[in-house]
């Protein structure tokens, strides 16, 4: 349970997709002019990450890793299917899974919310090539997440982190329209500055999951042998001093 909570909060605040690794910046900047649009796209990203990361975890564990195909023939000595390594197909398989889920999201949004579909425009199908979506699956693979439950947790929490980032910048951009921003900084200029400041702020979460100060190791008790050696060395030093005198 603790590892799930740690992964959840770490993925949202410490390893935020936008503020920590700057993934998904194109959609983050383009669809953050209105809060309503940002909420719709953020919800779509959460859904896609929550589905694709655990699905790609299954593909990685039972298809792509070296020896992952051993379950086909039960071999384990490097012969047959257990000796196959399909890791070179990771990008193709991951992107195919992501594209399928994005197409499903697009169909659902167009059916139940045409206004949101029109406001998102080209950026909804572009979720398929959003580096934040692919980055979630690649980070899951590189960090060697151990179980399906942790992969699901990581997908949802990473999506929530991206959602909070685009929601925060959309709210700020709506308010900043009524501010007297210098002409050279209007538009993306002030957005980049605010994003940088928010990224610095999120750096403060870096130590929230670390433990306290390490306790000093207790001094090892002196053994009887060490005491005897110390007494013998003192006697030799005293005898040498007498000889010199």
mmCIF file of C-alpha atoms in Angstrom, residues 23-241:
data_model
loop_
_atom_site.group_PDB
_atom_site.id
_atom_site.type_symbol
_atom_site.label_atom_id
_atom_site.label_comp_id
_atom_site.label_asym_id
_atom_site.label_seq_id
_atom_site.Cartn_x
_atom_site.Cartn_y
_atom_site.Cartn_z
ATOM 1 C CA UNK A 23 6.711 16.321 -22.057
ATOM 2 C CA UNK A 24 3.476 17.189 -23.849
ATOM 3 C CA UNK A 25 4.377 20.855 -24.091
ATOM 4 C CA UNK A 26 2.778 21.404 -27.525
ATOM 5 C CA UNK A 27 -0.725 20.530 -26.295
ATOM 6 C CA UNK A 28 -0.011 22.172 -22.947
ATOM 7 C CA UNK A 29 0.680 25.513 -24.616
ATOM 8 C CA UNK A 30 -1.878 25.337 -27.420
ATOM 9 C CA UNK A 31 -4.979 24.119 -25.559
ATOM 10 C CA UNK A 32 -4.537 26.064 -22.330
ATOM 11 C CA UNK A 33 -6.254 29.301 -23.342
ATOM 12 C CA UNK A 34 -9.562 28.283 -21.729
ATOM 13 C CA UNK A 35 -10.188 26.231 -18.600
ATOM 14 C CA UNK A 36 -13.072 24.281 -20.167
ATOM 15 C CA UNK A 37 -10.916 23.135 -23.075
ATOM 16 C CA UNK A 38 -8.023 22.311 -20.776
ATOM 17 C CA UNK A 39 -10.291 20.186 -18.561
ATOM 18 C CA UNK A 40 -11.545 18.225 -21.580
ATOM 19 C CA UNK A 41 -8.082 17.529 -22.952
ATOM 20 C CA UNK A 42 -6.704 16.749 -19.484
ATOM 21 C CA UNK A 43 -9.474 14.220 -18.865
ATOM 22 C CA UNK A 44 -8.745 12.607 -22.231
ATOM 23 C CA UNK A 45 -5.033 12.353 -21.361
ATOM 24 C CA UNK A 46 -5.843 10.744 -17.995
ATOM 25 C CA UNK A 47 -8.066 8.179 -19.711
ATOM 26 C CA UNK A 48 -5.519 7.354 -22.414
ATOM 27 C CA UNK A 49 -2.628 7.025 -19.927
ATOM 28 C CA UNK A 50 -4.748 4.935 -17.540
ATOM 29 C CA UNK A 51 -5.494 2.466 -20.345
ATOM 30 C CA UNK A 52 -2.278 2.431 -22.381
ATOM 31 C CA UNK A 53 0.314 2.209 -19.591
ATOM 32 C CA UNK A 54 -1.048 -1.031 -18.036
ATOM 33 C CA UNK A 55 -1.759 -2.499 -21.495
ATOM 34 C CA UNK A 56 1.783 -1.738 -22.599
ATOM 35 C CA UNK A 57 3.034 -3.231 -19.310
ATOM 36 C CA UNK A 58 1.323 -6.503 -20.259
ATOM 37 C CA UNK A 59 2.841 -6.338 -23.737
ATOM 38 C CA UNK A 60 6.274 -5.665 -22.271
ATOM 39 C CA UNK A 61 6.075 -8.461 -19.704
ATOM 40 C CA UNK A 62 4.577 -11.198 -21.886
ATOM 41 C CA UNK A 63 5.787 -10.311 -25.373
ATOM 42 C CA UNK A 64 8.645 -7.831 -25.669
ATOM 43 C CA UNK A 65 11.180 -8.573 -22.916
ATOM 44 C CA UNK A 66 13.967 -11.112 -23.506
ATOM 45 C CA UNK A 67 12.551 -14.545 -22.684
ATOM 46 C CA UNK A 68 9.020 -13.176 -22.275
ATOM 47 C CA UNK A 69 7.672 -15.710 -24.792
ATOM 48 C CA UNK A 70 8.727 -18.702 -22.695
ATOM 49 C CA UNK A 71 5.071 -19.201 -21.706
ATOM 50 C CA UNK A 72 4.317 -20.326 -25.270
ATOM 51 C CA UNK A 73 6.288 -23.574 -25.092
ATOM 52 C CA UNK A 74 7.347 -23.697 -21.433
ATOM 53 C CA UNK A 75 11.056 -23.538 -22.268
ATOM 54 C CA UNK A 76 13.458 -21.719 -19.981
ATOM 55 C CA UNK A 77 16.953 -22.629 -21.181
ATOM 56 C CA UNK A 78 17.220 -20.096 -23.998
ATOM 57 C CA UNK A 79 15.899 -22.499 -26.612
ATOM 58 C CA UNK A 80 12.656 -22.127 -28.541
ATOM 59 C CA UNK A 81 10.545 -19.098 -27.767
ATOM 60 C CA UNK A 82 12.410 -18.341 -24.515
ATOM 61 C CA UNK A 83 15.441 -17.254 -26.535
ATOM 62 C CA UNK A 84 13.555 -14.622 -28.520
ATOM 63 C CA UNK A 85 13.916 -10.907 -27.809
ATOM 64 C CA UNK A 86 11.267 -8.655 -29.355
ATOM 65 C CA UNK A 87 12.386 -5.505 -27.565
ATOM 66 C CA UNK A 88 13.009 -3.764 -30.895
ATOM 67 C CA UNK A 89 9.233 -3.719 -31.417
ATOM 68 C CA UNK A 90 8.566 -1.665 -28.254
ATOM 69 C CA UNK A 91 7.982 1.657 -29.995
ATOM 70 C CA UNK A 92 5.731 0.156 -32.675
ATOM 71 C CA UNK A 93 3.619 -1.822 -30.206
ATOM 72 C CA UNK A 94 3.327 1.043 -27.728
ATOM 73 C CA UNK A 95 2.310 3.558 -30.395
ATOM 74 C CA UNK A 96 -0.219 1.113 -31.879
ATOM 75 C CA UNK A 97 -1.842 0.692 -28.462
ATOM 76 C CA UNK A 98 -1.892 4.458 -27.883
ATOM 77 C CA UNK A 99 -3.347 5.189 -31.328
ATOM 78 C CA UNK A 100 -6.138 2.666 -30.746
ATOM 79 C CA UNK A 101 -7.118 4.203 -27.416
ATOM 80 C CA UNK A 102 -6.962 7.751 -28.793
ATOM 81 C CA UNK A 103 -9.255 6.752 -31.633
ATOM 82 C CA UNK A 104 -11.695 5.372 -29.066
ATOM 83 C CA UNK A 105 -11.557 8.622 -27.079
ATOM 84 C CA UNK A 106 -12.120 10.660 -30.228
ATOM 85 C CA UNK A 107 -15.221 8.645 -31.129
ATOM 86 C CA UNK A 108 -16.662 8.974 -27.614
ATOM 87 C CA UNK A 109 -16.008 12.734 -27.348
ATOM 88 C CA UNK A 110 -17.471 13.400 -30.796
ATOM 89 C CA UNK A 111 -20.572 11.388 -29.897
ATOM 90 C CA UNK A 112 -21.333 12.820 -26.446
ATOM 91 C CA UNK A 113 -19.739 16.299 -26.521
ATOM 92 C CA UNK A 114 -19.557 17.793 -30.016
ATOM 93 C CA UNK A 115 -18.756 21.246 -28.634
ATOM 94 C CA UNK A 116 -15.694 19.937 -26.787
ATOM 95 C CA UNK A 117 -14.709 17.944 -29.865
ATOM 96 C CA UNK A 118 -14.816 21.100 -31.985
ATOM 97 C CA UNK A 119 -12.917 23.173 -29.405
ATOM 98 C CA UNK A 120 -10.120 20.602 -29.108
ATOM 99 C CA UNK A 121 -9.834 20.425 -32.882
ATOM 100 C CA UNK A 122 -6.711 18.772 -34.231
ATOM 101 C CA UNK A 123 -5.171 18.386 -30.764
ATOM 102 C CA UNK A 124 -7.496 15.517 -29.820
ATOM 103 C CA UNK A 125 -6.227 13.083 -32.477
ATOM 104 C CA UNK A 126 -2.719 14.429 -31.882
ATOM 105 C CA UNK A 127 -2.817 12.817 -28.418
ATOM 106 C CA UNK A 128 -1.662 9.710 -30.283
ATOM 107 C CA UNK A 129 1.693 11.370 -30.933
ATOM 108 C CA UNK A 130 1.795 13.334 -27.673
ATOM 109 C CA UNK A 131 5.207 12.639 -26.179
ATOM 110 C CA UNK A 132 3.700 12.619 -22.676
ATOM 111 C CA UNK A 133 1.551 9.598 -23.581
ATOM 112 C CA UNK A 134 4.423 7.635 -25.101
ATOM 113 C CA UNK A 135 6.715 8.852 -22.328
ATOM 114 C CA UNK A 136 4.440 7.273 -19.725
ATOM 115 C CA UNK A 137 4.843 3.836 -21.315
ATOM 116 C CA UNK A 138 8.583 4.258 -21.849
ATOM 117 C CA UNK A 139 9.132 5.423 -18.259
ATOM 118 C CA UNK A 140 7.094 2.447 -17.080
ATOM 119 C CA UNK A 141 9.414 0.178 -19.046
ATOM 120 C CA UNK A 142 12.690 1.852 -18.064
ATOM 121 C CA UNK A 143 11.790 2.053 -14.363
ATOM 122 C CA UNK A 144 10.876 -1.641 -14.396
ATOM 123 C CA UNK A 145 7.536 -1.270 -12.636
ATOM 124 C CA UNK A 146 6.923 -4.608 -11.008
ATOM 125 C CA UNK A 147 3.179 -5.259 -11.147
ATOM 126 C CA UNK A 148 0.089 -4.517 -13.209
ATOM 127 C CA UNK A 149 -1.439 -2.597 -10.289
ATOM 128 C CA UNK A 150 1.588 -0.290 -10.048
ATOM 129 C CA UNK A 151 1.484 0.244 -13.829
ATOM 130 C CA UNK A 152 -2.197 1.232 -13.593
ATOM 131 C CA UNK A 153 -1.368 3.516 -10.667
ATOM 132 C CA UNK A 154 1.471 5.121 -12.610
ATOM 133 C CA UNK A 155 -0.708 5.697 -15.681
ATOM 134 C CA UNK A 156 -3.499 7.360 -13.696
ATOM 135 C CA UNK A 157 -1.196 9.474 -11.507
ATOM 136 C CA UNK A 158 0.898 10.641 -14.477
ATOM 137 C CA UNK A 159 -2.281 11.681 -16.254
ATOM 138 C CA UNK A 160 -3.489 13.545 -13.164
ATOM 139 C CA UNK A 161 -0.152 15.365 -12.982
ATOM 140 C CA UNK A 162 -0.464 16.482 -16.611
ATOM 141 C CA UNK A 163 -4.100 17.428 -16.018
ATOM 142 C CA UNK A 164 -3.199 19.622 -13.020
ATOM 143 C CA UNK A 165 -0.450 21.322 -15.012
ATOM 144 C CA UNK A 166 -2.645 22.287 -17.974
ATOM 145 C CA UNK A 167 -5.542 23.247 -15.674
ATOM 146 C CA UNK A 168 -3.302 25.538 -13.624
ATOM 147 C CA UNK A 169 -1.806 27.315 -16.631
ATOM 148 C CA UNK A 170 -5.261 27.670 -18.261
ATOM 149 C CA UNK A 171 -6.664 29.314 -15.132
ATOM 150 C CA UNK A 172 -3.689 31.678 -14.976
ATOM 151 C CA UNK A 173 -3.942 32.554 -18.677
ATOM 152 C CA UNK A 174 -7.624 33.376 -18.317
ATOM 153 C CA UNK A 175 -6.883 35.772 -15.453
ATOM 154 C CA UNK A 176 -3.826 37.267 -17.071
ATOM 155 C CA UNK A 177 -5.898 38.616 -19.947
ATOM 156 C CA UNK A 178 -7.013 41.388 -17.620
ATOM 157 C CA UNK A 179 -3.464 42.178 -16.519
ATOM 158 C CA UNK A 180 -1.198 44.808 -17.983
ATOM 159 C CA UNK A 181 1.435 42.501 -19.499
ATOM 160 C CA UNK A 182 4.273 44.228 -21.408
ATOM 161 C CA UNK A 183 3.692 43.983 -25.136
ATOM 162 C CA UNK A 184 6.809 41.873 -25.944
ATOM 163 C CA UNK A 185 5.748 39.240 -23.384
ATOM 164 C CA UNK A 186 2.110 38.865 -24.339
ATOM 165 C CA UNK A 187 0.979 35.442 -25.507
ATOM 166 C CA UNK A 188 3.487 32.626 -25.314
ATOM 167 C CA UNK A 189 6.205 34.813 -23.808
ATOM 168 C CA UNK A 190 4.518 35.279 -20.442
ATOM 169 C CA UNK A 191 3.233 31.671 -20.628
ATOM 170 C CA UNK A 192 6.779 30.348 -20.845
ATOM 171 C CA UNK A 193 7.833 32.509 -17.912
ATOM 172 C CA UNK A 194 4.905 31.328 -15.775
ATOM 173 C CA UNK A 195 5.607 27.710 -16.734
ATOM 174 C CA UNK A 196 9.216 28.100 -15.651
ATOM 175 C CA UNK A 197 8.177 29.581 -12.318
ATOM 176 C CA UNK A 198 5.663 26.776 -11.796
ATOM 177 C CA UNK A 199 8.365 24.240 -12.621
ATOM 178 C CA UNK A 200 10.613 25.795 -9.976
ATOM 179 C CA UNK A 201 7.725 25.603 -7.528
ATOM 180 C CA UNK A 202 7.183 21.913 -8.253
ATOM 181 C CA UNK A 203 10.857 21.274 -7.535
ATOM 182 C CA UNK A 204 10.041 21.950 -3.891
ATOM 183 C CA UNK A 205 8.077 18.696 -3.825
ATOM 184 C CA UNK A 206 11.268 16.775 -4.527
ATOM 185 C CA UNK A 207 11.962 16.057 -0.885
ATOM 186 C CA UNK A 208 8.455 15.372 0.339
ATOM 187 C CA UNK A 209 8.799 11.599 0.002
ATOM 188 C CA UNK A 210 12.287 11.319 1.416
ATOM 189 C CA UNK A 211 12.787 10.046 4.928
ATOM 190 C CA UNK A 212 14.230 11.948 7.829
ATOM 191 C CA UNK A 213 17.872 12.233 8.659
ATOM 192 C CA UNK A 214 19.622 8.925 8.802
ATOM 193 C CA UNK A 215 20.304 7.754 12.297
ATOM 194 C CA UNK A 216 23.919 7.447 13.209
ATOM 195 C CA UNK A 217 25.045 3.892 13.482
ATOM 196 C CA UNK A 218 25.667 2.940 17.113
ATOM 197 C CA UNK A 219 29.262 2.500 18.047
ATOM 198 C CA UNK A 220 30.351 -1.104 18.009
ATOM 199 C CA UNK A 221 31.100 -2.451 21.482
ATOM 200 C CA UNK A 222 34.776 -2.943 22.131
ATOM 201 C CA UNK A 223 35.602 -6.598 22.387
ATOM 202 C CA UNK A 224 37.857 -8.123 25.021
ATOM 203 C CA UNK A 225 40.465 -8.916 22.370
ATOM 204 C CA UNK A 226 40.684 -5.243 21.369
ATOM 205 C CA UNK A 227 41.060 -4.236 25.034
ATOM 206 C CA UNK A 228 43.911 -6.692 25.479
ATOM 207 C CA UNK A 229 45.646 -5.429 22.344
ATOM 208 C CA UNK A 230 45.332 -1.842 23.572
ATOM 209 C CA UNK A 231 46.856 -2.741 26.966
ATOM 210 C CA UNK A 232 49.774 -4.549 25.315
ATOM 211 C CA UNK A 233 50.470 -1.585 23.035
ATOM 212 C CA UNK A 234 50.454 0.759 26.058
ATOM 213 C CA UNK A 235 52.939 -1.459 27.920
ATOM 214 C CA UNK A 236 55.274 -1.589 24.912
ATOM 215 C CA UNK A 237 55.124 2.180 24.574
ATOM 216 C CA UNK A 238 55.973 2.602 28.288
ATOM 217 C CA UNK A 239 58.940 0.198 28.048
ATOM 218 C CA UNK A 240 60.275 1.978 24.950
ATOM 219 C CA UNK A 241 59.987 5.306 26.759
#
